[in-house]
Coordinates of C-alpha atoms in Angstrom, one line a residue:
X623 CA 31.7 124.8 127.4
X624 CA 34.7 126.6 129.4
X625 CA 36.9 129.1 127.5
X626 CA 40.7 126.9 128.3
X627 CA 38.5 123.7 126.2
X628 CA 37.8 126.0 123.1
X629 CA 40.1 125.1 120.3
X630 CA 40.4 128.0 118.4
X631 CA 43.4 127.3 116.5
X632 CA 41.7 124.4 114.9
X633 CA 38.4 126.0 114.8
X634 CA 39.7 129.5 112.8
X635 CA 42.5 127.1 110.9
X636 CA 41.8 123.5 109.6
X637 CA 37.9 123.4 109.9
X638 CA 37.9 126.9 108.1
X639 CA 40.2 125.7 105.4
X640 CA 38.5 122.6 105.1
X641 CA 34.6 124.7 104.5
X642 CA 35.8 127.8 101.7
X643 CA 39.9 127.3 101.6
X644 CA 40.0 130.8 99.1
X645 CA 38.5 132.5 101.6
X646 CA 40.5 130.9 104.0
X647 CA 43.4 132.4 102.5
X648 CA 42.1 136.1 102.6
X649 CA 42.0 135.1 106.4
X650 CA 45.1 134.2 106.1
X651 CA 46.6 137.1 104.7
X652 CA 44.4 139.6 107.3
X653 CA 46.4 141.4 110.6
X654 CA 46.3 139.1 113.3
X655 CA 43.8 140.9 115.0
X656 CA 41.1 140.2 112.6
X657 CA 41.9 136.6 112.1
X658 CA 39.8 135.3 115.0
X659 CA 36.4 137.6 114.5
X660 CA 35.7 137.4 111.1
X661 CA 37.2 133.8 110.8
X662 CA 34.8 132.8 113.3
X663 CA 32.2 135.1 111.5
X664 CA 32.6 133.1 108.4
X665 CA 32.2 129.3 110.0
X666 CA 29.1 130.9 111.8
X667 CA 27.6 132.2 108.3
X668 CA 28.5 129.0 106.4
X669 CA 26.7 126.6 109.2
X670 CA 23.6 129.1 107.9
X671 CA 24.0 128.5 104.9
X672 CA 24.6 124.6 105.3
X673 CA 21.5 124.3 107.3
X674 CA 19.5 126.6 104.4
X675 CA 20.7 124.5 101.6
X676 CA 20.6 121.2 103.4
X677 CA 19.1 118.7 101.1
X678 CA 17.5 116.1 102.4
X679 CA 16.1 118.5 104.6
X680 CA 12.3 119.7 103.8
X681 CA 11.6 123.2 104.1
X682 CA 10.2 123.8 106.6
X683 CA 11.9 121.4 108.5
X684 CA 15.7 124.3 107.7
X685 CA 12.9 126.9 108.1
X686 CA 13.0 125.5 111.6
X687 CA 16.9 124.9 112.3
X688 CA 17.7 128.7 111.4
X689 CA 15.8 130.4 113.1
X690 CA 16.7 127.8 116.0
X691 CA 19.9 128.2 115.1
X692 CA 19.5 132.2 115.1
X693 CA 18.5 132.2 118.9
X694 CA 21.6 130.4 119.7
X695 CA 23.3 133.1 117.9
X696 CA 21.3 135.9 119.5
X697 CA 21.4 134.1 123.2
X698 CA 24.3 132.3 123.3
X699 CA 22.0 128.9 124.4
X700 CA 22.4 125.8 122.8
X701 CA 18.5 124.9 122.9
X702 CA 17.8 122.6 119.2
X703 CA 21.7 122.3 119.1
X704 CA 21.6 118.7 119.7
X705 CA 18.3 118.2 116.9
X706 CA 19.6 120.4 113.9
X707 CA 22.9 118.1 114.7
X708 CA 21.3 115.0 113.8
X709 CA 19.2 116.3 110.7
X710 CA 20.9 118.7 108.9
X711 CA 23.1 116.7 106.1
X712 CA 25.0 118.2 103.7
X713 CA 27.0 115.8 101.1
X714 CA 30.3 118.8 101.7
X715 CA 32.9 116.5 105.3
X716 CA 33.4 120.1 105.6
X717 CA 30.3 121.2 106.5
X718 CA 28.8 118.0 108.6
X719 CA 32.3 118.2 110.6
X720 CA 31.4 122.5 110.9
X721 CA 27.2 121.0 112.0
X722 CA 29.2 119.0 114.0
X723 CA 31.6 121.9 116.1
X724 CA 28.9 124.2 116.4
X725 CA 28.8 124.2 119.8
X726 CA 32.3 125.2 120.3
X727 CA 31.8 127.7 117.7
X728 CA 29.2 129.1 119.6
X729 CA 31.8 129.2 122.6
X730 CA 33.5 130.7 120.8
X731 CA 31.5 133.8 119.7
X732 CA 30.9 133.9 123.4
X733 CA 34.4 135.0 124.9
X734 CA 34.9 137.4 122.0
X735 CA 34.8 141.3 123.2
X736 CA 31.3 143.2 122.5
X737 CA 32.3 144.5 120.3
X738 CA 33.3 141.3 118.1
X739 CA 30.4 139.7 119.4
X740 CA 28.0 142.1 118.2
X741 CA 28.8 143.1 115.0
X742 CA 28.9 139.7 114.1
X743 CA 25.7 138.9 116.1
X744 CA 24.3 141.6 113.7
X745 CA 25.6 140.0 110.3
X746 CA 24.2 137.0 111.1
X747 CA 20.6 138.9 112.0
X748 CA 20.9 140.1 108.4
X749 CA 22.2 137.2 106.5
X750 CA 19.1 134.5 108.2
X751 CA 17.1 136.6 107.6
X752 CA 18.1 136.5 104.0
X753 CA 18.5 132.7 103.8
X754 CA 15.3 132.6 105.6
X755 CA 13.8 135.0 102.9
X756 CA 15.0 132.9 100.0
X757 CA 13.8 129.7 101.2
X758 CA 10.6 131.0 102.0
X759 CA 9.9 132.7 99.1
X760 CA 10.9 129.2 96.5
X761 CA 9.5 126.8 99.1
X762 CA 10.2 122.6 97.9
X763 CA 10.9 124.1 94.0
X764 CA 8.9 121.8 91.2
X765 CA 8.7 124.9 89.4
X766 CA 10.7 127.6 88.3
X767 CA 9.5 131.0 90.7
X768 CA 11.6 134.5 89.8
X769 CA 11.8 137.7 91.9
X770 CA 9.1 140.1 91.3
X771 CA 11.4 143.0 91.1
X772 CA 15.7 143.9 90.4
X773 CA 14.9 146.2 93.9
X774 CA 13.9 141.7 95.7
X775 CA 17.5 140.5 94.1
X776 CA 19.0 144.2 95.6
X777 CA 17.8 143.4 98.9
X778 CA 18.5 139.7 99.1
X779 CA 22.0 140.6 97.7
X780 CA 22.7 142.9 100.5
X781 CA 21.3 140.2 103.2
X782 CA 23.6 137.9 102.1
X783 CA 26.8 139.5 101.2
X784 CA 26.7 143.7 100.8
X785 CA 26.0 143.5 105.3
X786 CA 29.2 141.0 105.3
X787 CA 31.1 144.5 103.7
X788 CA 29.7 146.4 106.3
X789 CA 30.9 144.1 108.7
X790 CA 33.8 144.4 107.8
X791 CA 34.7 147.5 107.6
X792 CA 32.8 148.6 110.7
X793 CA 35.1 145.5 112.3
X794 CA 38.6 146.6 110.3
X795 CA 37.9 149.5 112.2
X796 CA 37.1 149.0 114.8
X797 CA 40.4 147.4 115.2
X798 CA 42.5 149.1 112.8
X799 CA 41.1 153.4 113.3
X800 CA 44.1 155.0 109.8
X801 CA 43.2 151.9 108.1
X802 CA 42.0 153.9 105.3
X803 CA 41.9 157.4 103.5
X804 CA 38.3 157.0 103.6
X805 CA 36.3 157.5 106.7
X806 CA 33.1 155.4 107.7
X807 CA 30.2 156.2 105.7
X808 CA 32.4 156.2 102.5
X809 CA 33.8 153.1 103.5
X810 CA 31.0 151.5 104.1
X811 CA 28.7 152.1 100.5
X812 CA 32.6 150.8 98.6
X813 CA 32.3 147.1 100.9
X814 CA 28.7 147.3 100.7
X815 CA 28.9 147.3 96.6
X816 CA 31.7 144.9 96.9
X817 CA 29.8 142.0 98.2
X818 CA 26.8 142.3 97.0
X819 CA 29.0 142.5 94.0
X820 CA 30.8 139.3 94.7
X821 CA 27.1 137.7 95.9
X822 CA 26.1 138.4 92.5
X823 CA 29.3 137.0 90.9
X824 CA 27.6 133.5 92.8
X825 CA 24.4 133.9 91.4
X826 CA 24.7 134.5 87.8
X827 CA 27.7 131.4 87.6
X828 CA 25.0 129.0 89.5
X829 CA 21.8 130.4 87.1
X830 CA 21.6 127.3 85.4
X831 CA 21.6 125.1 88.2
X832 CA 19.0 127.1 90.2
X833 CA 17.0 127.1 87.5
X834 CA 16.6 123.7 87.3
X835 CA 15.8 123.6 90.7
X836 CA 13.2 125.9 90.6
X837 CA 14.8 129.1 91.5
X838 CA 15.3 132.5 89.6
X839 CA 16.7 135.6 91.0
X840 CA 16.6 137.0 87.9
X841 CA 13.3 139.4 88.3
X842 CA 10.4 138.1 85.9
X843 CA 9.4 141.4 84.7
X844 CA 12.8 141.8 82.9
X845 CA 12.7 138.4 81.7
X846 CA 9.1 139.8 80.1
X847 CA 10.9 142.8 78.7
X848 CA 13.0 140.7 76.9
X849 CA 10.0 138.1 76.0
X850 CA 10.4 135.5 77.8
X851 CA 9.5 134.5 81.2
X852 CA 10.7 132.2 84.5
X853 CA 9.4 128.8 82.8
X854 CA 11.2 128.2 80.0
X855 CA 14.1 128.9 81.4
X856 CA 14.5 125.0 82.7
X857 CA 14.6 123.9 79.5
X858 CA 16.2 127.1 77.8
X859 CA 18.4 129.1 80.1
X860 CA 20.1 131.5 76.8
X861 CA 16.6 133.1 76.8
X862 CA 18.0 134.9 79.3
X863 CA 20.9 136.3 78.4
X864 CA 19.1 139.7 77.3
X865 CA 18.7 140.0 81.1
X866 CA 22.3 138.2 82.9
X867 CA 23.9 140.5 80.5
X868 CA 22.3 143.7 82.5
X869 CA 23.0 142.0 85.7
X870 CA 26.8 141.2 84.8
X871 CA 27.0 144.5 83.6
X872 CA 25.9 145.9 87.4
X873 CA 28.1 143.1 89.2
X874 CA 31.3 144.4 87.3
X875 CA 30.3 147.9 88.2
X876 CA 30.2 146.2 91.5
X877 CA 33.2 144.9 91.8
X878 CA 34.9 148.5 90.6
X879 CA 33.6 149.7 94.0
X880 CA 35.8 147.1 95.4
X881 CA 39.0 148.0 93.1
X882 CA 38.1 151.6 95.0
X883 CA 37.7 149.8 98.7
X884 CA 40.7 148.0 97.9
X885 CA 42.4 151.0 96.3
X886 CA 41.2 153.3 99.8
X887 CA 43.4 150.9 102.7
X888 CA 46.3 152.0 104.2
X889 CA 47.1 148.4 105.4
X890 CA 48.5 146.4 103.4
X891 CA 47.1 143.1 105.1
X892 CA 44.1 144.3 104.5
X893 CA 44.7 145.7 101.0
X894 CA 46.3 141.5 100.5
X895 CA 42.8 139.1 102.0
X896 CA 40.4 141.6 100.3
X897 CA 42.4 141.5 96.4
X898 CA 41.7 137.8 96.8
X899 CA 38.1 137.8 96.8
X900 CA 38.0 140.7 94.4
X901 CA 39.7 139.3 91.9
X902 CA 38.6 135.9 92.0
X903 CA 35.6 137.8 91.6
X904 CA 36.6 139.7 88.4
X905 CA 38.4 136.5 87.1
X906 CA 35.3 135.1 86.7
X907 CA 32.8 137.6 85.7
X908 CA 35.7 137.4 81.8
X909 CA 34.8 133.6 82.7
X910 CA 31.4 133.6 82.2
X911 CA 31.9 136.1 78.9
X912 CA 34.9 133.8 77.8
X913 CA 32.5 130.7 78.3
X914 CA 28.7 132.0 78.9
X915 CA 27.3 129.7 82.2
X916 CA 23.9 129.7 80.1
X917 CA 25.7 128.5 76.8
X918 CA 27.6 126.0 78.5
X919 CA 27.0 122.3 79.9
X920 CA 30.0 123.2 82.4
X921 CA 29.4 125.1 85.8
X922 CA 31.9 127.7 85.3
X923 CA 34.8 128.1 88.1
X924 CA 37.9 129.9 88.2
X925 CA 41.0 127.3 88.0
X926 CA 43.3 126.8 90.5
X927 CA 46.1 128.0 88.4
X928 CA 44.1 131.2 89.7
X929 CA 44.0 131.1 92.9
X930 CA 47.9 130.2 93.1
X931 CA 48.4 133.6 90.6
X932 CA 46.0 136.0 93.1
X933 CA 48.0 134.7 96.1
X934 CA 51.3 135.6 94.2
X935 CA 49.8 139.0 93.4
X936 CA 47.9 140.1 96.5
X937 CA 52.3 141.1 97.6
X938 CA 53.0 144.1 95.1
X939 CA 49.3 144.8 95.1
X940 CA 49.3 144.8 99.1
X941 CA 52.0 148.2 98.7
X942 CA 51.3 149.8 95.1
X943 CA 48.0 151.0 93.3
X944 CA 49.7 150.4 90.5
X945 CA 49.7 147.1 90.3
X946 CA 46.2 147.0 91.2
X947 CA 45.8 149.4 89.0
X948 CA 47.3 147.2 86.2
X949 CA 44.7 144.4 87.1
X950 CA 41.8 146.5 86.4
X951 CA 40.1 145.4 83.6
X952 CA 39.8 148.3 81.2
X953 CA 41.8 150.1 83.2
X954 CA 40.7 151.8 86.8
X955 CA 37.8 152.6 86.5
X956 CA 35.4 156.2 86.4
X957 CA 33.1 156.6 88.9
X958 CA 32.1 154.9 91.9
X959 CA 28.1 153.3 91.7
X960 CA 27.9 153.2 95.4
X961 CA 25.7 156.1 96.0
X962 CA 23.5 154.6 92.9
X963 CA 22.8 151.2 94.8
X964 CA 21.0 152.1 98.6

């Protein structure tokens, strides 16, 4: 497809909004130079997630299509795209449209500058490796399978989200070299933990549904130390509460590094764009304390009013550390966990 025919405005606008309303808002808050590459990276990552999670497609076929999609991203050649479009389905209308538009997304990738394209290919490599590992580990379900160590959980959160913090950081510093008070290494560590924290929030929020599907992201040795095992958790998730609480605290600590990440940024638009996921993550953790998901029949989800409040708060936070500090649960954090995790 020729570049002149690629409607990047639609891809980075209505299509992006249809698959992630909150992330779309974050993208709109970013400096203009970052919106398109980060928006495209999200669309490609969401496409790979749609492939990995396609509910009616056997695991073996999903693995085949993930591998084919990775080759498309890596080489720019759409070999296997027609078959992928025919077989991959989703109950989400936006995801169905995204799969139908993958050819345009790949064409858009091909016309980015070399640095942006290389960063997107690099982060997709890690994300798809994480999704492939996940499918291989849990298979078709049927019985509850747990991760075998904290290291496996750390690896997974890095591959599907922590690496996004690295990608985001490198791309920001490439386009806006003076956008932060910290150097690349320190900012990258904070960004990695920020991403891992957001993924842990998702894992903890979705734990009951994942258990019913046979997936347990809590490490089995920790479950056994707490007096339980993976199998009973599908019927009584509350048995995992002590392990859940440990990882809830870890997620909160990682989001403290997200707080530090934001305060290290000079660019008001970057601060605003990073604030939104941080604030929603913090609010989701708070909801899980108020309504523990392991004991609740309802999925934990921040209300739309919280999203609207986050958008309203983004403007003062963009320009003021004190405005951000006022929103930090318990006051500003005392010590970073960046050195601990990796």
